Short mmCIF file of C-alpha atoms and ligand atoms in Angstrom, two decimals:
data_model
loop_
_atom_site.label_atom_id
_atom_site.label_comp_id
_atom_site.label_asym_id
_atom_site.label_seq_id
_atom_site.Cartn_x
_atom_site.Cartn_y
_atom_site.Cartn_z
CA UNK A 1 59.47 7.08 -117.73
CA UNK A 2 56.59 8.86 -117.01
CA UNK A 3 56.20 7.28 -113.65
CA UNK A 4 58.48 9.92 -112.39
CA UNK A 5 56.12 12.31 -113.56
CA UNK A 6 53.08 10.64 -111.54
CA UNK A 7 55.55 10.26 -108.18
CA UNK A 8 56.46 14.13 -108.47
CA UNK A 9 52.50 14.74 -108.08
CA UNK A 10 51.75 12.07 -105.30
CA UNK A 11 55.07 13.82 -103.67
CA UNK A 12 53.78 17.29 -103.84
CA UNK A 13 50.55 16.58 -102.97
CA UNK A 14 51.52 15.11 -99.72
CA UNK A 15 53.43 17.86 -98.61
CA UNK A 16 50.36 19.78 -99.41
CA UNK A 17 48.12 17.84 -97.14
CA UNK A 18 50.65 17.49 -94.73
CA UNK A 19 50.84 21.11 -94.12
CA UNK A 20 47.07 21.69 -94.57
CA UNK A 21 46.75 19.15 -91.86
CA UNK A 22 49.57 20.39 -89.44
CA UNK A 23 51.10 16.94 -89.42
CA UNK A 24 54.88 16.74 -87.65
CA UNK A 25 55.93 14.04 -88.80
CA UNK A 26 55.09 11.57 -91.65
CA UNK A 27 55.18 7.85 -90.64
CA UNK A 28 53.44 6.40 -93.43
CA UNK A 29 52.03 6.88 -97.30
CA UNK A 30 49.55 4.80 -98.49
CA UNK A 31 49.69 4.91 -102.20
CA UNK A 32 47.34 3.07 -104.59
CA UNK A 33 48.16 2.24 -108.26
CA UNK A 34 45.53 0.97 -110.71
CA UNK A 35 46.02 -2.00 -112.60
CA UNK A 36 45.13 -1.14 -116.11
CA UNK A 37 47.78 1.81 -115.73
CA UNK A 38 50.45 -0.50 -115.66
CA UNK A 39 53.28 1.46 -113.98
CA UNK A 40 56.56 -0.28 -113.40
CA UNK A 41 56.50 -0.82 -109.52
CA UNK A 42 60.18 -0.58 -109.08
CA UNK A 43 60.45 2.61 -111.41
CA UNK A 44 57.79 4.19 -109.37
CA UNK A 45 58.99 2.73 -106.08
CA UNK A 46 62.64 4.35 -106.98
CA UNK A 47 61.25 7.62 -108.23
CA UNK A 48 59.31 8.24 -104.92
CA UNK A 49 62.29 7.67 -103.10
CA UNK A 50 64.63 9.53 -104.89
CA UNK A 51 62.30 12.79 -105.14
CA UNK A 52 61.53 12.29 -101.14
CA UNK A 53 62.10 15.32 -99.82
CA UNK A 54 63.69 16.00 -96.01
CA UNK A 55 59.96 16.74 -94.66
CA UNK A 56 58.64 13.27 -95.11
CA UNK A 57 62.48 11.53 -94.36
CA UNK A 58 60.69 9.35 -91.78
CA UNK A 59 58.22 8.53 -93.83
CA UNK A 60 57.40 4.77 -95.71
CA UNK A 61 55.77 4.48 -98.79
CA UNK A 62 53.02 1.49 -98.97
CA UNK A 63 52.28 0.89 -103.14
CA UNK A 64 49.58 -1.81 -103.86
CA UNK A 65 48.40 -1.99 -106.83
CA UNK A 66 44.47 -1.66 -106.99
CA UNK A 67 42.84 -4.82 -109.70
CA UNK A 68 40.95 -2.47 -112.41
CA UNK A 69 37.45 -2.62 -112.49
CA UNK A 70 34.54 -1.76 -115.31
CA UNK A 71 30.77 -1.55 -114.92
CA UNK A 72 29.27 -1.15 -118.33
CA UNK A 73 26.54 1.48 -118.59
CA UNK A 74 24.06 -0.58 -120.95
CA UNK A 75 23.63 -3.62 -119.60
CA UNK A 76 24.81 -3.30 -116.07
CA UNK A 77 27.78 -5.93 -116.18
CA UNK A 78 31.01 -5.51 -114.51
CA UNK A 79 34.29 -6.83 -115.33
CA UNK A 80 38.25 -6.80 -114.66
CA UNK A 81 40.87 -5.57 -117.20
CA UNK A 82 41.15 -8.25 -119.93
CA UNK A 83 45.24 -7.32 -119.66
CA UNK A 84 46.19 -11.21 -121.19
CA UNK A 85 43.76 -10.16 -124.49
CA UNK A 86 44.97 -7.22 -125.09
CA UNK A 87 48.22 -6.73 -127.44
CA UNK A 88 51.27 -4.90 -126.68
CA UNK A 89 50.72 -1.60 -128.33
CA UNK A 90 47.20 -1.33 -126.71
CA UNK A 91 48.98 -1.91 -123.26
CA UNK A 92 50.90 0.90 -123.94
CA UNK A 93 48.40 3.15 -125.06
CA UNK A 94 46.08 2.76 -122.10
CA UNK A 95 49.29 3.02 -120.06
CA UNK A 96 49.68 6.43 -120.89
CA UNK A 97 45.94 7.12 -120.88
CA UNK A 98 44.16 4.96 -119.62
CA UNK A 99 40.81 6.93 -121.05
CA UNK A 100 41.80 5.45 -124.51
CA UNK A 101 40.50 1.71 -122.97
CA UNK A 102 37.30 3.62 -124.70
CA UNK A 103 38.59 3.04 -128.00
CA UNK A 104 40.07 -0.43 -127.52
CA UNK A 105 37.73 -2.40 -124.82
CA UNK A 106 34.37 -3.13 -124.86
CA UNK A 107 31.25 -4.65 -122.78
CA UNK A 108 31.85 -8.24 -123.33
CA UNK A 109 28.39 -8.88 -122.89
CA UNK A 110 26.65 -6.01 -125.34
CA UNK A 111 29.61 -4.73 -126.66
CA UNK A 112 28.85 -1.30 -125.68
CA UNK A 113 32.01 1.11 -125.53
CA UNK A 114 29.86 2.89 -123.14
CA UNK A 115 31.39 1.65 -119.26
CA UNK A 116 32.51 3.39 -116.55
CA UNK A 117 36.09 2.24 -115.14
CA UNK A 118 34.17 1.97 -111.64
CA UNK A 119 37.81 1.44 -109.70
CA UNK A 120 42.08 0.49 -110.40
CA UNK A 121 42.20 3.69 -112.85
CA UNK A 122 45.35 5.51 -112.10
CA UNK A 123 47.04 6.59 -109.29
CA UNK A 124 45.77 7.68 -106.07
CA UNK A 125 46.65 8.57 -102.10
CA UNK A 126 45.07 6.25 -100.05
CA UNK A 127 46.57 7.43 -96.59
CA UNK A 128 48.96 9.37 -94.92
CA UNK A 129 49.52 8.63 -90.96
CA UNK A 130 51.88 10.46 -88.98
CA UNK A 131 51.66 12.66 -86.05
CA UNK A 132 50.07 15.67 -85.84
CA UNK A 133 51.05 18.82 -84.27
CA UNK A 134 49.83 19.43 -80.40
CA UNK A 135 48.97 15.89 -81.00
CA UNK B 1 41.77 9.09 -101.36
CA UNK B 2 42.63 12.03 -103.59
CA UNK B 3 44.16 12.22 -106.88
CA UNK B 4 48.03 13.75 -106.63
CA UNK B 5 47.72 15.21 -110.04
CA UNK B 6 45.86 17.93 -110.41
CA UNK B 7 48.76 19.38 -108.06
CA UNK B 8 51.23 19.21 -111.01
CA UNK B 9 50.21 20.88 -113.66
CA UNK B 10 50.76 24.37 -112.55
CA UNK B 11 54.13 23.12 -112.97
CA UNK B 12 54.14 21.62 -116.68
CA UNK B 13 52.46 24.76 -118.03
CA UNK B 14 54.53 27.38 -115.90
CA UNK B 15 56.86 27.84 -118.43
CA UNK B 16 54.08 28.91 -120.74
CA UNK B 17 53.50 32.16 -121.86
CA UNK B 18 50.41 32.59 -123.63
CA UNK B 19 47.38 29.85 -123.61
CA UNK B 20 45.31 30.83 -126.27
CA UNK B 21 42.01 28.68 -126.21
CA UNK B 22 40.66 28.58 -129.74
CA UNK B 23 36.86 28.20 -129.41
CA UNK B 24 32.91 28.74 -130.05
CA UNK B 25 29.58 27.70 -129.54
CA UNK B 26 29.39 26.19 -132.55
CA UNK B 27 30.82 23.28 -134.14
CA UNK B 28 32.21 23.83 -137.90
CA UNK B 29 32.88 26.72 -137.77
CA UNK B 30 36.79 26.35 -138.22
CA UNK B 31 37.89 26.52 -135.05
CA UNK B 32 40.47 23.52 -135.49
CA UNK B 33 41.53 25.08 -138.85
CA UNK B 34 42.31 28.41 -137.33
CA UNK B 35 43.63 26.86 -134.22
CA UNK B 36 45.86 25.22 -136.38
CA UNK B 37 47.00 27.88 -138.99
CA UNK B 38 47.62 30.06 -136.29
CA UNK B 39 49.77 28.44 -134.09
CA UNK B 40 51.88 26.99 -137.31
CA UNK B 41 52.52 31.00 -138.18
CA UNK B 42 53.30 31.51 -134.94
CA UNK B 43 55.85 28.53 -135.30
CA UNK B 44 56.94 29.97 -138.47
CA UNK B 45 57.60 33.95 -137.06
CA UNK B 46 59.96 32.10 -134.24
CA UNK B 47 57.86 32.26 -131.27
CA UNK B 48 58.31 28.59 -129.25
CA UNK B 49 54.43 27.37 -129.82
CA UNK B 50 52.60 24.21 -128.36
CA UNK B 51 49.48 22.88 -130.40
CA UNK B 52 47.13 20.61 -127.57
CA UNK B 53 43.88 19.19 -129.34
CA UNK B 54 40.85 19.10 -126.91
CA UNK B 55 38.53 17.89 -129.31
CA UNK B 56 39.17 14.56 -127.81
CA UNK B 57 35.91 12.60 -129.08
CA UNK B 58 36.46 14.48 -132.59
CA UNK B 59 40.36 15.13 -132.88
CA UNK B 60 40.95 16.66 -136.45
CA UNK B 61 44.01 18.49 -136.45
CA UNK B 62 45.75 15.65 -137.42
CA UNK B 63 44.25 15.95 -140.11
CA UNK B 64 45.56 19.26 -140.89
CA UNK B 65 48.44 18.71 -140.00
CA UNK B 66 49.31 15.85 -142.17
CA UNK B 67 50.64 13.95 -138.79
CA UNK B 68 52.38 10.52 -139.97
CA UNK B 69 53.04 8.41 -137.71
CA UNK B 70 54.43 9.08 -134.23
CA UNK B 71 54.33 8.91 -130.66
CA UNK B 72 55.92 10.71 -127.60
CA UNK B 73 59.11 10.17 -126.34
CA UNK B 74 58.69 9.21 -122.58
CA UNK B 75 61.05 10.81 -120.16
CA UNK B 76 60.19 12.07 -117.01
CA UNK B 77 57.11 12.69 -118.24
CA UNK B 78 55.54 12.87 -121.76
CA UNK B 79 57.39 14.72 -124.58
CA UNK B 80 55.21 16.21 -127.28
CA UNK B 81 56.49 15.69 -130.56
CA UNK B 82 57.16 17.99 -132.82
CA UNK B 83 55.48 18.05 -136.11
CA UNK B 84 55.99 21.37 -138.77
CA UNK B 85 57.60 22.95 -135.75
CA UNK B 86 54.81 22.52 -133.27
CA UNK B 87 54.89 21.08 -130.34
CA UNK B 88 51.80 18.90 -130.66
CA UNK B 89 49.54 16.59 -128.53
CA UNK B 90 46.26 14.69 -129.44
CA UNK B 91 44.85 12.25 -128.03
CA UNK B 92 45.24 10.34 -131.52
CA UNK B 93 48.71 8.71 -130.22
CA UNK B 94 47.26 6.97 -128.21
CA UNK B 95 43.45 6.34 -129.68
CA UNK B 96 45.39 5.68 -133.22
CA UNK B 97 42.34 7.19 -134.93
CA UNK B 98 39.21 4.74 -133.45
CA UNK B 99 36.47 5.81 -132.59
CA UNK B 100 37.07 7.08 -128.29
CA UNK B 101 33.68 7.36 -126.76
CA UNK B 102 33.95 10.03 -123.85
CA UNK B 103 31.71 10.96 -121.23
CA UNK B 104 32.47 14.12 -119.06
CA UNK B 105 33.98 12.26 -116.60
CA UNK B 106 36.01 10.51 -118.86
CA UNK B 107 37.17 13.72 -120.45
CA UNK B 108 38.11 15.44 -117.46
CA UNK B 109 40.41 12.19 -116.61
CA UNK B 110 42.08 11.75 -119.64
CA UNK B 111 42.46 15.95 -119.85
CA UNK B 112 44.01 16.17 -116.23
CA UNK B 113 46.25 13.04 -117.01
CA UNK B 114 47.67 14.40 -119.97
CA UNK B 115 48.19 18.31 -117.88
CA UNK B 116 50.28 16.01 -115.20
CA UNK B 117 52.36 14.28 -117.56
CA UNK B 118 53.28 16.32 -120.42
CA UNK B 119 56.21 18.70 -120.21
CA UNK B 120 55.76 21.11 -122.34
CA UNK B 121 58.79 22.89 -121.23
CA UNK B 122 59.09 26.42 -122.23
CA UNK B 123 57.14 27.72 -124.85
CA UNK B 124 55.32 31.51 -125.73
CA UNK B 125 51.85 30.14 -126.99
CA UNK B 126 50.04 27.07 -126.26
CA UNK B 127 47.03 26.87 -128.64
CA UNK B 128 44.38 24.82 -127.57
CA UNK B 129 41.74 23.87 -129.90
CA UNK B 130 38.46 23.63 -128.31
CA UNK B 131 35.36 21.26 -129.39
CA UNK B 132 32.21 23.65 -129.56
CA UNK B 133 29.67 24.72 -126.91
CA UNK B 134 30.64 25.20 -123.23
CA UNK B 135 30.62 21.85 -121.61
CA UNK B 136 33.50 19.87 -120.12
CA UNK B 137 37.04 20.48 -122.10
CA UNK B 138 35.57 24.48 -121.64
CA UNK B 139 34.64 23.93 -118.13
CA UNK B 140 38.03 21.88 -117.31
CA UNK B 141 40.26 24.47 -119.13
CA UNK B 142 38.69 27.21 -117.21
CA UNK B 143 39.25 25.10 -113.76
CA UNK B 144 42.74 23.89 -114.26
CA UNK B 145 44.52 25.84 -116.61
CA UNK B 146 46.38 28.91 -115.47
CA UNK B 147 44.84 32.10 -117.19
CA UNK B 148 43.70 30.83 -120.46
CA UNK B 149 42.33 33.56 -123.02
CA UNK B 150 39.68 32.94 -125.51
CA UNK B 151 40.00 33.42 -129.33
CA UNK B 152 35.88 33.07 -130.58
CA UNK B 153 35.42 32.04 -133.78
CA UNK B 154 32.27 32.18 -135.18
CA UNK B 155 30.70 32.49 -138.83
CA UNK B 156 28.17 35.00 -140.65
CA UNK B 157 25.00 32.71 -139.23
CA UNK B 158 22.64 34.07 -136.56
CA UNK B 159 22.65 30.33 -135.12
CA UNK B 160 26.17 30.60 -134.77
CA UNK B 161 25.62 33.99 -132.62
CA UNK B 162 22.88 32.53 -130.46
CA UNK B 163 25.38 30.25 -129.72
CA UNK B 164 28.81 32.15 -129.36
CA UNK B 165 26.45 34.79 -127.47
CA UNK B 166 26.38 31.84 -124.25
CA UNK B 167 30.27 31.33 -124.24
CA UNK B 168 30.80 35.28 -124.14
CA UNK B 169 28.05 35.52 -121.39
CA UNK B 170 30.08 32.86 -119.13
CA UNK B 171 33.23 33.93 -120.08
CA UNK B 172 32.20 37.41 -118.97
CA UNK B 173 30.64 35.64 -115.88
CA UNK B 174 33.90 33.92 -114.81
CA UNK B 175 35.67 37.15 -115.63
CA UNK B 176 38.13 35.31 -118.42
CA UNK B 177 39.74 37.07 -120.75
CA UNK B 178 38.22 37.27 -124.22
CA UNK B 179 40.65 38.28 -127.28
CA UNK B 180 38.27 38.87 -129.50
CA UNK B 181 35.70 37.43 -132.01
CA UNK B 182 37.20 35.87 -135.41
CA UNK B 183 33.74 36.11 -138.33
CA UNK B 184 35.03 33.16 -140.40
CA UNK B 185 33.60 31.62 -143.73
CA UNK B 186 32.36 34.72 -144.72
CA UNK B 187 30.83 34.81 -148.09
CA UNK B 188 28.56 37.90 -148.49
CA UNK B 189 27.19 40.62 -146.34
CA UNK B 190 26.68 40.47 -142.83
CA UNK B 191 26.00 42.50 -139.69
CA UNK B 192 27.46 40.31 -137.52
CA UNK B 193 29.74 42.63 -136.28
CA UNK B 194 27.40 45.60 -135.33
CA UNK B 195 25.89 42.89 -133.00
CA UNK B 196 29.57 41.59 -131.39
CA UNK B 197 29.97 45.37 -130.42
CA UNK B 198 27.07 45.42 -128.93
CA UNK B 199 28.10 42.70 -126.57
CA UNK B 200 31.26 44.81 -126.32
CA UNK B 201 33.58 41.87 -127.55
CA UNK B 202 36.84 43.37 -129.81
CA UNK B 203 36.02 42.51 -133.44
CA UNK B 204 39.33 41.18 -134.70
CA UNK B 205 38.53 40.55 -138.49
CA UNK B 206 37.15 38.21 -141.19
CA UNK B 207 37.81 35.52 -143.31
CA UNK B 208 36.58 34.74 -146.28
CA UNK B 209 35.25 31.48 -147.79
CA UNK B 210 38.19 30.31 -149.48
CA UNK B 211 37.60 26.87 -151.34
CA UNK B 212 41.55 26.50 -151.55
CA UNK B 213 41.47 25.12 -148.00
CA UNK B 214 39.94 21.68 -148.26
CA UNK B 215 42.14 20.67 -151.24
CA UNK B 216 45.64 21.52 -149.09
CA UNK B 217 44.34 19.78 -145.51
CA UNK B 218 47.07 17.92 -144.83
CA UNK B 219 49.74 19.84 -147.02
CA UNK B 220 51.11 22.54 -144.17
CA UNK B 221 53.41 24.10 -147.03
CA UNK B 222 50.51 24.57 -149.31
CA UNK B 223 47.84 25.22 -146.52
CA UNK B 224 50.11 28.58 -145.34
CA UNK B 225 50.20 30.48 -148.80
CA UNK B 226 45.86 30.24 -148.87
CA UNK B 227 43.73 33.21 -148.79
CA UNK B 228 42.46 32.05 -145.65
CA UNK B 229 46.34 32.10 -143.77
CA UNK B 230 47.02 35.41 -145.28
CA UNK B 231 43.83 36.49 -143.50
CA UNK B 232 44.59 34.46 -140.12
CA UNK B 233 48.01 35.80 -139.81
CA UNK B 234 46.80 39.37 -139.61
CA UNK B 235 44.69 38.15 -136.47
CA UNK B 236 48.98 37.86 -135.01
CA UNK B 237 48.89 41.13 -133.39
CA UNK B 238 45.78 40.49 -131.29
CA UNK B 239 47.63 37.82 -129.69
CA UNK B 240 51.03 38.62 -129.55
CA UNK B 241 50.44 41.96 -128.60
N1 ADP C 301 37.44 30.05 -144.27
C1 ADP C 301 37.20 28.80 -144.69
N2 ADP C 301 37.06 28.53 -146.00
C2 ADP C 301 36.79 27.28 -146.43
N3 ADP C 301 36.67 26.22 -145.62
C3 ADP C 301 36.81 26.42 -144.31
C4 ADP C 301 37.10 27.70 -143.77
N4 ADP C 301 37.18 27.59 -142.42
C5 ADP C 301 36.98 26.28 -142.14
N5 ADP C 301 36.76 25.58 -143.27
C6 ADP C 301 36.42 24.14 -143.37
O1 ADP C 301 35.24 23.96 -142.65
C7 ADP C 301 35.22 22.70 -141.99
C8 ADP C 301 35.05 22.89 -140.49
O2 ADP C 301 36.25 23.46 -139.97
P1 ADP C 301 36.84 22.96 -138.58
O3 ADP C 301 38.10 23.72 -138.39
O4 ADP C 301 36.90 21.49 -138.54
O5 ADP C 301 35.69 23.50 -137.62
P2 ADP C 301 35.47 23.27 -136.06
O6 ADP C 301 36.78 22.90 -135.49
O7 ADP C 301 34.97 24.59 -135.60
O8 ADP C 301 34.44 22.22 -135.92
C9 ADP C 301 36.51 22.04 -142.35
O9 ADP C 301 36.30 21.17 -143.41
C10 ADP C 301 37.42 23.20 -142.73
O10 ADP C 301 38.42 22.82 -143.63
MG1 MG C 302 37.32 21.17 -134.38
ZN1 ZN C 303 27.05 -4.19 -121.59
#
């Protein structure tokens, strides 16, 4: 599962910021995960918890997951991830890269292969709260 | 917001002993073909080698290769397969061989996505073939990747060293190290290398035109006893030294 792959990332970089930021003690995580990624919630959930190390033991992790959005670069239109017309092999392609929705999607409207994936793309730190030293 | 992965992949390449970036101004010049070649005889002397093609809007050594059909395993992370000994990764598994349409931005995603999730485990080269010129993938490798050197390839044409002249002068700039410059395709004369010492680049050798190659793309086995692998495998030394 290469969600555990993506939670050892979101876990270091927190302890990152939470030492560039002098924060005591870690309350809460705010985590964002795109749609079109596709990451199994529970294997993600599970993974963060299990690689949770003793600085952030107080701390809760929030996961939403973030609808996927495209604004093609032609014509202007934006769209959401067509996930129901899309087969199971393309899923998992776009799962694992989610970049390679250039080879498989297109503008509905002009067909262009040429759009931006304007928000929902992977995964992403939305917030950490806690309390911060001398604070 | 900020993106947690960029953080990992330190990590996935630590065990890595050599990244060799095989690249040039230029496109066609054989940089995928060397690329190749030489990390399959590096496969082939025993030394643990990766193969990672960057080309990702023109991916062709699959090609080479011969790849059939295969994906990654998916532990916790992304296992490369390996193909003729290689540990390889192209964007092709995923893509399966349409047409990807990538703008910088796109690149750099799909380039740091892959660094986070791959586990390349331990391994004494990773080869990286490069699409020409000195935009993103050359820009991205020289941001994110932990001390990658360059391998230049270039042929006997002037236009070809207008063009390798730029990535030396950056390279130089950024103060990355340079193995040396590769004169490939070479058919008849050329002074080529008088002007590479002048830049004061290390002239590693030449390779000559060698028709045999386009008939055994594909063929590994056949590909390895051509003129032109004899000649790449002599290039060994400048990297394994
Ligand atoms: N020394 C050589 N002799 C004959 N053909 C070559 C030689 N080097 C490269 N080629 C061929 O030239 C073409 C371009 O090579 P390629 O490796 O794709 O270049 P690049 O990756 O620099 O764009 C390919 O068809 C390749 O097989
Ligand atoms: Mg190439
Ligand atoms: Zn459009």
């Amino acid at each position: 599962m290469h969600e555990w792959a993506l939670a050892e990332s979101v876990i270091k970089t927190v302890l990152r910021i939470v030492d560039e930021k002098g924060i005591r003690k870690v309350t809460e995580i705010k985590i964002k995960i795109g749609e079109m990624q596709q990451l199994e919630y529970e294997v993600f959930r599970e993974a963060l918890v299990q690689l949770k190390p003793v600085e952030l033991k107080d701390a809760e992790f929030i996961i939403e997951v973030a609808e996927t959005e495209f604004k093609c670069r032609t014509c202007g239109l934006k769209w959401l991830f067509p996930k129901k017309e899309l087969g199971e092999d393309v899923l998992e392609a776009i799962h694992f890269l989610p970049e390679v929705s250039h080879a498989y999607l297109r503008c509905p409207r002009c067909g262009s292969p040429d759009f931006e994936i304007t928000g929902g793309r992977g995964v992403w730190i939305e917030s950490i709260s806690g309390v911060e030293k001398n604070g | 917001m900020v993106d947690p992965r960029i953080s990992v992949i330190d990590d996935r390449v630590r065990k890595v002993g050599r990244i060799i970036a095989v690249s040039s101004g230029k496109g066609g010049v054989g940089k995928s073909l060397l690329a190749s070649t030489l990390a399959l005889i590096l496969a082939g002397k025993g030394y643990s080698t990766g193969l990672f093609d960057l080309d990702f809007t023109s991916p062709s050594t699959h090609v080479i290769l011969g790849l059939k059909e295969t994906r990654p395993l998916e532990d916790r992370g992304i296992i490369p397969p390996v193909v003729h000994g290689l540990k390889y990764m192209t964007i092709i598994y995923y893509s399966g061989g349409r047409a990807t349409p990538l703008r910088g931005i796109d690149f750099s995603n799909a380039f740091i996505e892959l660094l986070s999730v791959t586990d390349w485990g331990g391994l004494d080269f990773l080869i990286l073939d490069m699409p020409p010129g000195i935009g993103d993938a050359t820009l991205d490798v020289i941001r994110l990747m932990r001390k990658p050197r360059f391998l230049i390839v270039t042929t006997p044409s002037p236009l070809a060293f207008e063009t390798v002249k730029k990535l030396i002068g950056m390279l130089r700039e950024l103060d990355i190290p340079i193995v040396g410059v590769v004169e490939n395709m070479k058919t008849g004369f050329s002074n080529i290398q008088q002007e590479y010492r002048k830049l004061n680049v290390k002239f590693l050798g030449e390779i000559p035109y060698d028709p045999a190659v386009e008939e055994n793309l594909g063929n590994v086995d056949r590909l390895l006893k051509t003129v032109f692998a004899k000649e790449a495998e002599k290039l060994l030394e400048h990297l394994t030294g």
